Amino acid sequence: MSTTFNVYVKPLVSIVTKFNWKKIGFLVQDYSAFKSVASELERDFMARNISYSKRMYFTDATAALTSL
């Protein structure tokens, strides 16, 4: 049995909110399951006035991390 990665959205948003972070960055692998999680995170962050920088990558996250 497998769970969706979306179960991590609320805890992550809670952590960001608890520490009063106003800007974050995240890397998302170009895979449909991860893209849906990123979309949900974006909605929750925008609703809380948290700005974010997102970078997609295919196999090597090095370039995406450097560009954050």
PDB file of N, CA and C in Angstrom, residues 36-66:
ATOM      1  N   SER A  36       2.163  17.476  -8.206  1.00  0.00           N
ATOM      2  CA  SER A  36       0.889  17.741  -7.525  1.00  0.00           C
ATOM      3  C   SER A  36       1.114  18.236  -6.101  1.00  0.00           C
ATOM      4  N   VAL A  37       2.118  17.692  -5.439  1.00  0.00           N
ATOM      5  CA  VAL A  37       2.453  18.151  -4.088  1.00  0.00           C
ATOM      6  C   VAL A  37       2.933  19.599  -4.140  1.00  0.00           C
ATOM      7  N   ALA A  38       3.778  19.908  -5.118  1.00  0.00           N
ATOM      8  CA  ALA A  38       4.283  21.271  -5.266  1.00  0.00           C
ATOM      9  C   ALA A  38       3.140  22.248  -5.518  1.00  0.00           C
ATOM     10  N   SER A  39       2.179  21.860  -6.310  1.00  0.00           N
ATOM     11  CA  SER A  39       1.025  22.731  -6.574  1.00  0.00           C
ATOM     12  C   SER A  39       0.222  22.996  -5.315  1.00  0.00           C
ATOM     13  N   GLU A  40       0.032  21.963  -4.519  1.00  0.00           N
ATOM     14  CA  GLU A  40      -0.708  22.135  -3.264  1.00  0.00           C
ATOM     15  C   GLU A  40       0.068  23.023  -2.293  1.00  0.00           C
ATOM     16  N   LEU A  41       1.393  22.837  -2.232  1.00  0.00           N
ATOM     17  CA  LEU A  41       2.225  23.699  -1.387  1.00  0.00           C
ATOM     18  C   LEU A  41       2.123  25.155  -1.832  1.00  0.00           C
ATOM     19  N   GLU A  42       2.178  25.385  -3.131  1.00  0.00           N
ATOM     20  CA  GLU A  42       2.086  26.742  -3.662  1.00  0.00           C
ATOM     21  C   GLU A  42       0.776  27.405  -3.225  1.00  0.00           C
ATOM     22  N   ARG A  43      -0.323  26.692  -3.338  1.00  0.00           N
ATOM     23  CA  ARG A  43      -1.619  27.253  -2.927  1.00  0.00           C
ATOM     24  C   ARG A  43      -1.619  27.612  -1.446  1.00  0.00           C
ATOM     25  N   ASP A  44      -1.119  26.695  -0.618  1.00  0.00           N
ATOM     26  CA  ASP A  44      -1.101  26.949   0.829  1.00  0.00           C
ATOM     27  C   ASP A  44      -0.164  28.092   1.190  1.00  0.00           C
ATOM     28  N   PHE A  45       0.988  28.172   0.536  1.00  0.00           N
ATOM     29  CA  PHE A  45       1.916  29.264   0.814  1.00  0.00           C
ATOM     30  C   PHE A  45       1.333  30.606   0.384  1.00  0.00           C
ATOM     31  N   MET A  46       0.734  30.655  -0.782  1.00  0.00           N
ATOM     32  CA  MET A  46       0.130  31.913  -1.252  1.00  0.00           C
ATOM     33  C   MET A  46      -0.984  32.361  -0.310  1.00  0.00           C
ATOM     34  N   ALA A  47      -1.761  31.422   0.205  1.00  0.00           N
ATOM     35  CA  ALA A  47      -2.852  31.763   1.125  1.00  0.00           C
ATOM     36  C   ALA A  47      -2.326  32.369   2.423  1.00  0.00           C
ATOM     37  N   ARG A  48      -1.076  32.071   2.764  1.00  0.00           N
ATOM     38  CA  ARG A  48      -0.478  32.571   4.016  1.00  0.00           C
ATOM     39  C   ARG A  48       0.550  33.672   3.764  1.00  0.00           C
ATOM     40  N   ASN A  49       0.586  34.209   2.563  1.00  0.00           N
ATOM     41  CA  ASN A  49       1.527  35.281   2.207  1.00  0.00           C
ATOM     42  C   ASN A  49       2.989  34.869   2.367  1.00  0.00           C
ATOM     43  N   ILE A  50       3.289  33.634   2.072  1.00  0.00           N
ATOM     44  CA  ILE A  50       4.664  33.140   2.126  1.00  0.00           C
ATOM     45  C   ILE A  50       5.165  33.068   0.687  1.00  0.00           C
ATOM     46  N   SER A  51       6.245  33.775   0.395  1.00  0.00           N
ATOM     47  CA  SER A  51       6.774  33.730  -0.964  1.00  0.00           C
ATOM     48  C   SER A  51       7.692  32.516  -1.099  1.00  0.00           C
ATOM     49  N   TYR A  52       7.789  32.032  -2.295  1.00  0.00           N
ATOM     50  CA  TYR A  52       8.561  30.825  -2.522  1.00  0.00           C
ATOM     51  C   TYR A  52       9.250  30.888  -3.880  1.00  0.00           C
ATOM     52  N   SER A  53      10.301  30.118  -3.982  1.00  0.00           N
ATOM     53  CA  SER A  53      11.005  29.955  -5.247  1.00  0.00           C
ATOM     54  C   SER A  53      11.047  28.460  -5.509  1.00  0.00           C
ATOM     55  N   LYS A  54      10.568  28.053  -6.651  1.00  0.00           N
ATOM     56  CA  LYS A  54      10.505  26.632  -6.974  1.00  0.00           C
ATOM     57  C   LYS A  54      11.336  26.366  -8.214  1.00  0.00           C
ATOM     58  N   ARG A  55      12.089  25.297  -8.205  1.00  0.00           N
ATOM     59  CA  ARG A  55      12.876  24.900  -9.360  1.00  0.00           C
ATOM     60  C   ARG A  55      12.601  23.434  -9.669  1.00  0.00           C
ATOM     61  N   MET A  56      12.290  23.164 -10.926  1.00  0.00           N
ATOM     62  CA  MET A  56      12.066  21.796 -11.376  1.00  0.00           C
ATOM     63  C   MET A  56      13.396  21.200 -11.846  1.00  0.00           C
ATOM     64  N   TYR A  57      13.547  19.910 -11.702  1.00  0.00           N
ATOM     65  CA  TYR A  57      14.714  19.232 -12.251  1.00  0.00           C
ATOM     66  C   TYR A  57      14.309  17.841 -12.728  1.00  0.00           C
ATOM     67  N   PHE A  58      15.108  17.264 -13.611  1.00  0.00           N
ATOM     68  CA  PHE A  58      14.806  15.946 -14.150  1.00  0.00           C
ATOM     69  C   PHE A  58      15.562  14.856 -13.408  1.00  0.00           C
ATOM     70  N   THR A  59      16.865  14.864 -13.487  1.00  0.00           N
ATOM     71  CA  THR A  59      17.631  13.818 -12.817  1.00  0.00           C
ATOM     72  C   THR A  59      18.663  14.371 -11.842  1.00  0.00           C
ATOM     73  N   ASP A  60      19.291  15.463 -12.183  1.00  0.00           N
ATOM     74  CA  ASP A  60      20.328  16.034 -11.323  1.00  0.00           C
ATOM     75  C   ASP A  60      19.857  17.382 -10.761  1.00  0.00           C
ATOM     76  N   ALA A  61      19.726  17.438  -9.471  1.00  0.00           N
ATOM     77  CA  ALA A  61      19.197  18.645  -8.826  1.00  0.00           C
ATOM     78  C   ALA A  61      20.243  19.752  -8.669  1.00  0.00           C
ATOM     79  N   THR A  62      21.472  19.513  -9.039  1.00  0.00           N
ATOM     80  CA  THR A  62      22.555  20.471  -8.815  1.00  0.00           C
ATOM     81  C   THR A  62      22.271  21.838  -9.443  1.00  0.00           C
ATOM     82  N   ALA A  63      21.900  21.864 -10.703  1.00  0.00           N
ATOM     83  CA  ALA A  63      21.638  23.140 -11.388  1.00  0.00           C
ATOM     84  C   ALA A  63      20.425  23.846 -10.773  1.00  0.00           C
ATOM     85  N   ALA A  64      19.381  23.088 -10.445  1.00  0.00           N
ATOM     86  CA  ALA A  64      18.188  23.685  -9.843  1.00  0.00           C
ATOM     87  C   ALA A  64      18.519  24.266  -8.473  1.00  0.00           C
ATOM     88  N   LEU A  65      19.323  23.574  -7.696  1.00  0.00           N
ATOM     89  CA  LEU A  65      19.711  24.071  -6.371  1.00  0.00           C
ATOM     90  C   LEU A  65      20.556  25.323  -6.489  1.00  0.00           C
ATOM     91  N   THR A  66      21.461  25.336  -7.428  1.00  0.00           N
ATOM     92  CA  THR A  66      22.319  26.507  -7.637  1.00  0.00           C
ATOM     93  C   THR A  66      21.493  27.734  -8.023  1.00  0.00           C
TER      94      THR A  66
END
